[in-house]
Amino acid sequence: MKPTQPTELTFWDHLDELRKTIIHIACAVIVLMLLAFCFKEELFGLILAPQEGDFCTYRFFACLGRILHIAGLEAETLPVKLINTQLSGQFLTHMSVSFYAGILLASPYILYQLFHT
């Protein structure tokens, strides 16, 4: 048996492959965006976690301050107030954060789609 020679793709074949790849990526991002939107409370809890005084980085610096005898490395609760300046600001904020979370969650699949042969 002769080894099969890879066929050369025409410009339109390459364009068709690019279209398929972009559609696969868009579908993955949209599905993960909708999933992130369903868990928006948990997502915002994760994003706004640094406002709490028991955040892991704050605990690390407090422990480091106790070990090195440096006063003032302890953190307090940081007050964060989210305000809307537009009529649909809250909804658009939820949608944009969900979109970015979808891209972040789909990034391994995006890289696979872009770089597989």
CSV table of N, CA and C in Angstrom, one decimal:
chain,number,residue,atom,x,y,z
A,1,MET,N,0.8,-1.2,0.0
A,1,MET,CA,0.0,0.0,0.0
A,1,MET,C,0.9,1.2,0.0
A,2,LYS,N,0.5,2.2,-0.8
A,2,LYS,CA,1.2,3.4,-0.9
A,2,LYS,C,0.7,4.4,0.2
A,3,PRO,N,1.6,5.1,0.8
A,3,PRO,CA,1.1,6.1,1.8
A,3,PRO,C,0.3,7.2,1.1
A,4,THR,N,-0.8,7.6,1.7
A,4,THR,CA,-1.6,8.5,1.1
A,4,THR,C,-1.0,9.9,1.2
A,5,GLN,N,-1.0,10.6,0.1
A,5,GLN,CA,-0.5,12.0,0.0
A,5,GLN,C,-1.6,12.9,0.5
A,6,PRO,N,-1.2,13.9,1.4
A,6,PRO,CA,-2.2,14.8,1.8
A,6,PRO,C,-2.6,15.7,0.6
A,7,THR,N,-3.9,15.9,0.5
A,7,THR,CA,-4.3,16.7,-0.6
A,7,THR,C,-4.2,18.2,-0.3
A,8,GLU,N,-3.9,19.0,-1.3
A,8,GLU,CA,-3.7,20.4,-1.0
A,8,GLU,C,-5.1,21.0,-1.1
A,9,LEU,N,-5.3,21.9,-0.2
A,9,LEU,CA,-6.6,22.6,-0.1
A,9,LEU,C,-6.6,23.9,-1.0
A,10,THR,N,-7.7,24.2,-1.6
A,10,THR,CA,-7.7,25.5,-2.3
A,10,THR,C,-8.0,26.6,-1.4
A,11,PHE,N,-8.0,27.8,-1.9
A,11,PHE,CA,-8.3,29.0,-1.0
A,11,PHE,C,-9.7,28.8,-0.4
A,12,TRP,N,-10.7,28.4,-1.2
A,12,TRP,CA,-12.1,28.2,-0.7
A,12,TRP,C,-12.2,27.1,0.3
A,13,ASP,N,-11.4,26.1,0.2
A,13,ASP,CA,-11.4,25.0,1.2
A,13,ASP,C,-10.8,25.5,2.5
A,14,HIS,N,-9.8,26.3,2.4
A,14,HIS,CA,-9.2,26.9,3.6
A,14,HIS,C,-10.2,27.8,4.3
A,15,LEU,N,-10.9,28.6,3.5
A,15,LEU,CA,-11.9,29.5,4.0
A,15,LEU,C,-13.1,28.7,4.7
A,16,ASP,N,-13.5,27.6,4.1
A,16,ASP,CA,-14.5,26.7,4.7
A,16,ASP,C,-14.0,26.2,6.0
A,17,GLU,N,-12.8,25.7,6.1
A,17,GLU,CA,-12.2,25.2,7.4
A,17,GLU,C,-12.2,26.3,8.4
A,18,LEU,N,-11.8,27.5,8.0
A,18,LEU,CA,-11.8,28.7,8.9
A,18,LEU,C,-13.2,29.0,9.4
A,19,ARG,N,-14.2,28.9,8.5
A,19,ARG,CA,-15.6,29.2,8.9
A,19,ARG,C,-16.0,28.1,9.9
A,20,LYS,N,-15.7,26.9,9.7
A,20,LYS,CA,-16.1,25.8,10.6
A,20,LYS,C,-15.5,26.0,12.0
A,21,THR,N,-14.2,26.4,12.0
A,21,THR,CA,-13.5,26.6,13.3
A,21,THR,C,-14.1,27.8,14.0
A,22,ILE,N,-14.4,28.9,13.3
A,22,ILE,CA,-15.0,30.0,14.0
A,22,ILE,C,-16.4,29.7,14.5
A,23,ILE,N,-17.2,28.9,13.8
A,23,ILE,CA,-18.5,28.5,14.3
A,23,ILE,C,-18.4,27.6,15.5
A,24,HIS,N,-17.4,26.7,15.5
A,24,HIS,CA,-17.2,25.8,16.7
A,24,HIS,C,-16.8,26.7,17.9
A,25,ILE,N,-15.9,27.6,17.7
A,25,ILE,CA,-15.5,28.5,18.8
A,25,ILE,C,-16.7,29.3,19.3
A,26,ALA,N,-17.4,29.9,18.4
A,26,ALA,CA,-18.5,30.7,18.8
A,26,ALA,C,-19.6,29.9,19.6
A,27,CYS,N,-19.9,28.7,19.1
A,27,CYS,CA,-20.8,27.9,19.9
A,27,CYS,C,-20.3,27.5,21.2
A,28,ALA,N,-19.1,27.2,21.4
A,28,ALA,CA,-18.5,26.8,22.7
A,28,ALA,C,-18.6,28.0,23.6
A,29,VAL,N,-18.2,29.2,23.1
A,29,VAL,CA,-18.3,30.4,24.0
A,29,VAL,C,-19.7,30.7,24.4
A,30,ILE,N,-20.6,30.6,23.5
A,30,ILE,CA,-22.0,30.9,23.8
A,30,ILE,C,-22.6,30.0,24.8
A,31,VAL,N,-22.3,28.7,24.7
A,31,VAL,CA,-22.8,27.7,25.6
A,31,VAL,C,-22.2,27.9,27.0
A,32,LEU,N,-20.9,28.2,27.1
A,32,LEU,CA,-20.3,28.5,28.4
A,32,LEU,C,-20.7,29.8,28.9
A,33,MET,N,-21.0,30.8,28.1
A,33,MET,CA,-21.5,32.1,28.5
A,33,MET,C,-22.8,31.9,29.2
A,34,LEU,N,-23.7,31.1,28.6
A,34,LEU,CA,-25.0,30.9,29.2
A,34,LEU,C,-24.9,30.1,30.5
A,35,LEU,N,-24.0,29.2,30.5
A,35,LEU,CA,-23.7,28.5,31.8
A,35,LEU,C,-23.2,29.4,32.9
A,36,ALA,N,-22.3,30.3,32.5
A,36,ALA,CA,-21.8,31.3,33.5
A,36,ALA,C,-22.9,32.2,33.9
A,37,PHE,N,-23.8,32.6,33.0
A,37,PHE,CA,-24.9,33.5,33.3
A,37,PHE,C,-25.9,32.8,34.3
A,38,CYS,N,-26.1,31.5,34.2
A,38,CYS,CA,-26.9,30.8,35.2
A,38,CYS,C,-26.3,30.8,36.6
A,39,PHE,N,-25.0,30.9,36.7
A,39,PHE,CA,-24.3,30.9,38.0
A,39,PHE,C,-23.7,32.3,38.2
A,40,LYS,N,-24.5,33.3,37.9
A,40,LYS,CA,-24.0,34.7,38.0
A,40,LYS,C,-23.7,35.1,39.5
A,41,GLU,N,-24.5,34.6,40.4
A,41,GLU,CA,-24.3,35.0,41.8
A,41,GLU,C,-22.9,34.4,42.3
A,42,GLU,N,-22.7,33.2,42.0
A,42,GLU,CA,-21.4,32.6,42.3
A,42,GLU,C,-20.2,33.3,41.6
A,43,LEU,N,-20.4,33.6,40.4
A,43,LEU,CA,-19.4,34.3,39.6
A,43,LEU,C,-19.1,35.7,40.2
A,44,PHE,N,-20.1,36.4,40.5
A,44,PHE,CA,-19.8,37.7,41.2
A,44,PHE,C,-19.2,37.6,42.6
A,45,GLY,N,-19.6,36.5,43.3
A,45,GLY,CA,-19.0,36.2,44.6
A,45,GLY,C,-17.5,36.0,44.4
A,46,LEU,N,-17.1,35.3,43.3
A,46,LEU,CA,-15.7,35.0,43.0
A,46,LEU,C,-15.0,36.3,42.6
A,47,ILE,N,-15.6,37.1,41.8
A,47,ILE,CA,-15.0,38.4,41.3
A,47,ILE,C,-14.8,39.4,42.5
A,48,LEU,N,-15.8,39.5,43.3
A,48,LEU,CA,-15.8,40.4,44.4
A,48,LEU,C,-15.2,39.9,45.7
A,49,ALA,N,-14.6,38.7,45.7
A,49,ALA,CA,-14.0,38.1,46.9
A,49,ALA,C,-12.9,39.0,47.5
A,50,PRO,N,-12.1,39.8,46.8
A,50,PRO,CA,-11.1,40.6,47.4
A,50,PRO,C,-11.7,41.7,48.3
A,51,GLN,N,-13.0,42.0,48.3
A,51,GLN,CA,-13.5,43.0,49.2
A,51,GLN,C,-13.6,42.5,50.7
A,52,GLU,N,-13.6,41.2,50.8
A,52,GLU,CA,-13.7,40.6,52.2
A,52,GLU,C,-12.4,40.6,52.9
A,53,GLY,N,-12.4,40.7,54.2
A,53,GLY,CA,-11.1,40.7,55.0
A,53,GLY,C,-10.5,39.4,55.1
A,54,ASP,N,-11.2,38.3,54.8
A,54,ASP,CA,-10.6,37.0,54.9
A,54,ASP,C,-10.1,36.4,53.6
A,55,PHE,N,-9.9,37.3,52.6
A,55,PHE,CA,-9.4,36.9,51.3
A,55,PHE,C,-8.0,36.2,51.5
A,56,CYS,N,-7.7,35.2,50.7
A,56,CYS,CA,-6.5,34.4,50.9
A,56,CYS,C,-5.2,35.2,50.8
A,57,THR,N,-5.2,36.2,49.9
A,57,THR,CA,-4.0,37.1,49.9
A,57,THR,C,-3.8,37.9,51.1
A,58,TYR,N,-4.9,38.4,51.6
A,58,TYR,CA,-4.9,39.2,52.8
A,58,TYR,C,-4.5,38.4,54.0
A,59,ARG,N,-5.0,37.1,54.1
A,59,ARG,CA,-4.5,36.2,55.2
A,59,ARG,C,-3.0,35.9,55.1
A,60,PHE,N,-2.5,35.8,53.8
A,60,PHE,CA,-1.1,35.5,53.7
A,60,PHE,C,-0.3,36.7,54.2
A,61,PHE,N,-0.7,37.9,53.8
A,61,PHE,CA,0.1,39.1,54.2
A,61,PHE,C,0.0,39.3,55.7
A,62,ALA,N,-1.2,39.0,56.3
A,62,ALA,CA,-1.3,39.1,57.8
A,62,ALA,C,-0.4,38.1,58.5
A,63,CYS,N,-0.3,36.9,58.0
A,63,CYS,CA,0.6,35.8,58.5
A,63,CYS,C,2.0,36.3,58.3
A,64,LEU,N,2.4,36.8,57.2
A,64,LEU,CA,3.7,37.3,56.9
A,64,LEU,C,4.1,38.4,57.9
A,65,GLY,N,3.1,39.3,58.1
A,65,GLY,CA,3.4,40.4,59.0
A,65,GLY,C,3.6,39.9,60.5
A,66,ARG,N,2.9,38.9,60.9
A,66,ARG,CA,3.1,38.3,62.2
A,66,ARG,C,4.5,37.7,62.3
A,67,ILE,N,4.9,36.9,61.3
A,67,ILE,CA,6.2,36.3,61.3
A,67,ILE,C,7.3,37.2,61.3
A,68,LEU,N,7.2,38.3,60.5
A,68,LEU,CA,8.3,39.3,60.3
A,68,LEU,C,8.2,40.4,61.3
A,69,HIS,N,7.1,40.4,62.1
A,69,HIS,CA,6.9,41.5,63.1
A,69,HIS,C,6.7,42.8,62.4
A,70,ILE,N,5.9,42.9,61.4
A,70,ILE,CA,5.6,44.1,60.7
A,70,ILE,C,4.2,44.4,60.9
A,71,ALA,N,3.9,45.6,61.5
A,71,ALA,CA,2.6,46.0,61.8
A,71,ALA,C,1.9,46.6,60.6
A,72,GLY,N,0.7,46.5,60.4
A,72,GLY,CA,-0.1,47.2,59.4
A,72,GLY,C,-0.3,46.3,58.1
A,73,LEU,N,0.1,45.1,58.1
A,73,LEU,CA,-0.1,44.2,56.9
A,73,LEU,C,-1.5,43.6,57.0
A,74,GLU,N,-2.2,43.7,58.1
A,74,GLU,CA,-3.5,43.1,58.2
A,74,GLU,C,-4.5,44.0,57.4
A,75,ALA,N,-5.4,43.3,56.7
A,75,ALA,CA,-6.4,44.0,55.9
A,75,ALA,C,-7.7,44.0,56.5
A,76,GLU,N,-8.5,45.0,56.3
A,76,GLU,CA,-9.8,45.1,56.8
A,76,GLU,C,-10.8,44.9,55.6
A,77,THR,N,-12.1,44.9,55.9
A,77,THR,CA,-13.1,44.7,54.9
A,77,THR,C,-13.1,46.0,54.0
A,78,LEU,N,-13.0,45.8,52.7
A,78,LEU,CA,-13.0,47.0,51.8
A,78,LEU,C,-14.4,47.2,51.3
A,79,PRO,N,-15.0,48.3,51.6
A,79,PRO,CA,-16.4,48.5,51.2
A,79,PRO,C,-16.4,48.8,49.6
A,80,VAL,N,-17.2,48.0,48.9
A,80,VAL,CA,-17.4,48.1,47.5
A,80,VAL,C,-18.9,48.3,47.3
A,81,LYS,N,-19.2,49.4,46.6
A,81,LYS,CA,-20.6,49.6,46.2
A,81,LYS,C,-20.7,49.7,44.7
A,82,LEU,N,-21.5,48.8,44.1
A,82,LEU,CA,-21.7,48.8,42.7
A,82,LEU,C,-22.9,49.7,42.4
A,83,ILE,N,-22.7,50.7,41.5
A,83,ILE,CA,-23.8,51.5,41.1
A,83,ILE,C,-24.1,51.4,39.6
A,84,ASN,N,-25.3,51.7,39.3
A,84,ASN,CA,-25.7,51.7,37.8
A,84,ASN,C,-25.8,53.1,37.4
A,85,THR,N,-25.2,53.4,36.2
A,85,THR,CA,-25.3,54.7,35.6
A,85,THR,C,-26.1,54.7,34.4
A,86,GLN,N,-26.6,53.5,34.0
A,86,GLN,CA,-27.4,53.4,32.8
A,86,GLN,C,-28.6,52.6,33.2
A,87,LEU,N,-29.6,52.7,32.3
A,87,LEU,CA,-30.9,52.0,32.6
A,87,LEU,C,-30.7,50.5,32.7
A,88,SER,N,-30.0,50.0,31.7
A,88,SER,CA,-29.8,48.5,31.7
A,88,SER,C,-28.4,48.1,32.1
A,89,GLY,N,-27.8,48.9,33.0
A,89,GLY,CA,-26.4,48.7,33.4
A,89,GLY,C,-26.2,47.4,34.1
A,90,GLN,N,-27.1,47.0,35.0
A,90,GLN,CA,-26.9,45.8,35.8
A,90,GLN,C,-27.0,44.5,34.9
A,91,PHE,N,-28.0,44.5,34.0
A,91,PHE,CA,-28.1,43.4,33.0
A,91,PHE,C,-26.9,43.3,32.1
A,92,LEU,N,-26.5,44.4,31.6
A,92,LEU,CA,-25.3,44.4,30.7
A,92,LEU,C,-24.0,44.0,31.4
A,93,THR,N,-23.9,44.4,32.7
A,93,THR,CA,-22.8,44.0,33.4
A,93,THR,C,-22.8,42.5,33.6
A,94,HIS,N,-23.9,41.9,33.9
A,94,HIS,CA,-24.0,40.5,34.1
A,94,HIS,C,-23.7,39.8,32.7
A,95,MET,N,-24.2,40.3,31.6
A,95,MET,CA,-23.9,39.7,30.3
A,95,MET,C,-22.5,39.8,29.9
A,96,SER,N,-21.8,40.9,30.2
A,96,SER,CA,-20.4,41.1,29.8
A,96,SER,C,-19.5,40.2,30.6
A,97,VAL,N,-19.8,40.1,31.9
A,97,VAL,CA,-19.0,39.3,32.8
A,97,VAL,C,-19.2,37.8,32.4
A,98,SER,N,-20.4,37.4,32.1
A,98,SER,CA,-20.7,36.1,31.6
A,98,SER,C,-20.0,35.8,30.3
A,99,PHE,N,-19.9,36.8,29.4
A,99,PHE,CA,-19.2,36.6,28.1
A,99,PHE,C,-17.8,36.4,28.3
A,100,TYR,N,-17.1,37.2,29.2
A,100,TYR,CA,-15.7,37.0,29.5
A,100,TYR,C,-15.4,35.7,30.2
A,101,ALA,N,-16.3,35.3,31.1
A,101,ALA,CA,-16.1,34.0,31.7
A,101,ALA,C,-16.3,32.9,30.7
A,102,GLY,N,-17.2,33.0,29.8
A,102,GLY,CA,-17.3,32.0,28.7
A,102,GLY,C,-16.1,31.9,27.9
A,103,ILE,N,-15.5,33.1,27.5
A,103,ILE,CA,-14.2,33.0,26.8
A,103,ILE,C,-13.1,32.4,27.6
A,104,LEU,N,-13.0,32.7,28.9
A,104,LEU,CA,-12.0,32.2,29.7
A,104,LEU,C,-12.2,30.7,29.9
A,105,LEU,N,-13.4,30.2,30.1
A,105,LEU,CA,-13.6,28.8,30.2
A,105,LEU,C,-13.4,28.0,28.9
A,106,ALA,N,-13.7,28.7,27.8
A,106,ALA,CA,-13.5,28.0,26.5
A,106,ALA,C,-12.1,28.1,25.9
A,107,SER,N,-11.3,28.8,26.6
A,107,SER,CA,-9.9,29.1,26.0
A,107,SER,C,-9.1,27.8,25.7
A,108,PRO,N,-9.2,26.8,26.5
A,108,PRO,CA,-8.5,25.5,26.0
A,108,PRO,C,-9.0,25.0,24.7
A,109,TYR,N,-10.4,25.0,24.6
A,109,TYR,CA,-11.0,24.5,23.4
A,109,TYR,C,-10.7,25.5,22.2
A,110,ILE,N,-10.6,26.8,22.5
A,110,ILE,CA,-10.3,27.7,21.4
A,110,ILE,C,-8.9,27.5,20.9
A,111,LEU,N,-8.0,27.3,21.9
A,111,LEU,CA,-6.6,27.1,21.5
A,111,LEU,C,-6.4,25.8,20.7
A,112,TYR,N,-7.2,24.8,21.1
A,112,TYR,CA,-7.2,23.5,20.4
A,112,TYR,C,-7.7,23.7,19.0
A,113,GLN,N,-8.8,24.4,18.8
A,113,GLN,CA,-9.4,24.6,17.5
A,113,GLN,C,-8.4,25.4,16.6
A,114,LEU,N,-7.8,26.4,17.2
A,114,LEU,CA,-6.9,27.2,16.4
A,114,LEU,C,-5.6,26.5,15.9
A,115,PHE,N,-5.1,25.6,16.8
A,115,PHE,CA,-3.8,25.1,16.5
A,115,PHE,C,-3.7,23.6,16.1
A,116,HIS,N,-4.9,22.9,16.0
A,116,HIS,CA,-4.8,21.5,15.6
A,116,HIS,C,-4.7,21.4,14.1
A,117,THR,N,-4.1,20.3,13.7
A,117,THR,CA,-3.8,20.2,12.2
A,117,THR,C,-4.9,19.5,11.5
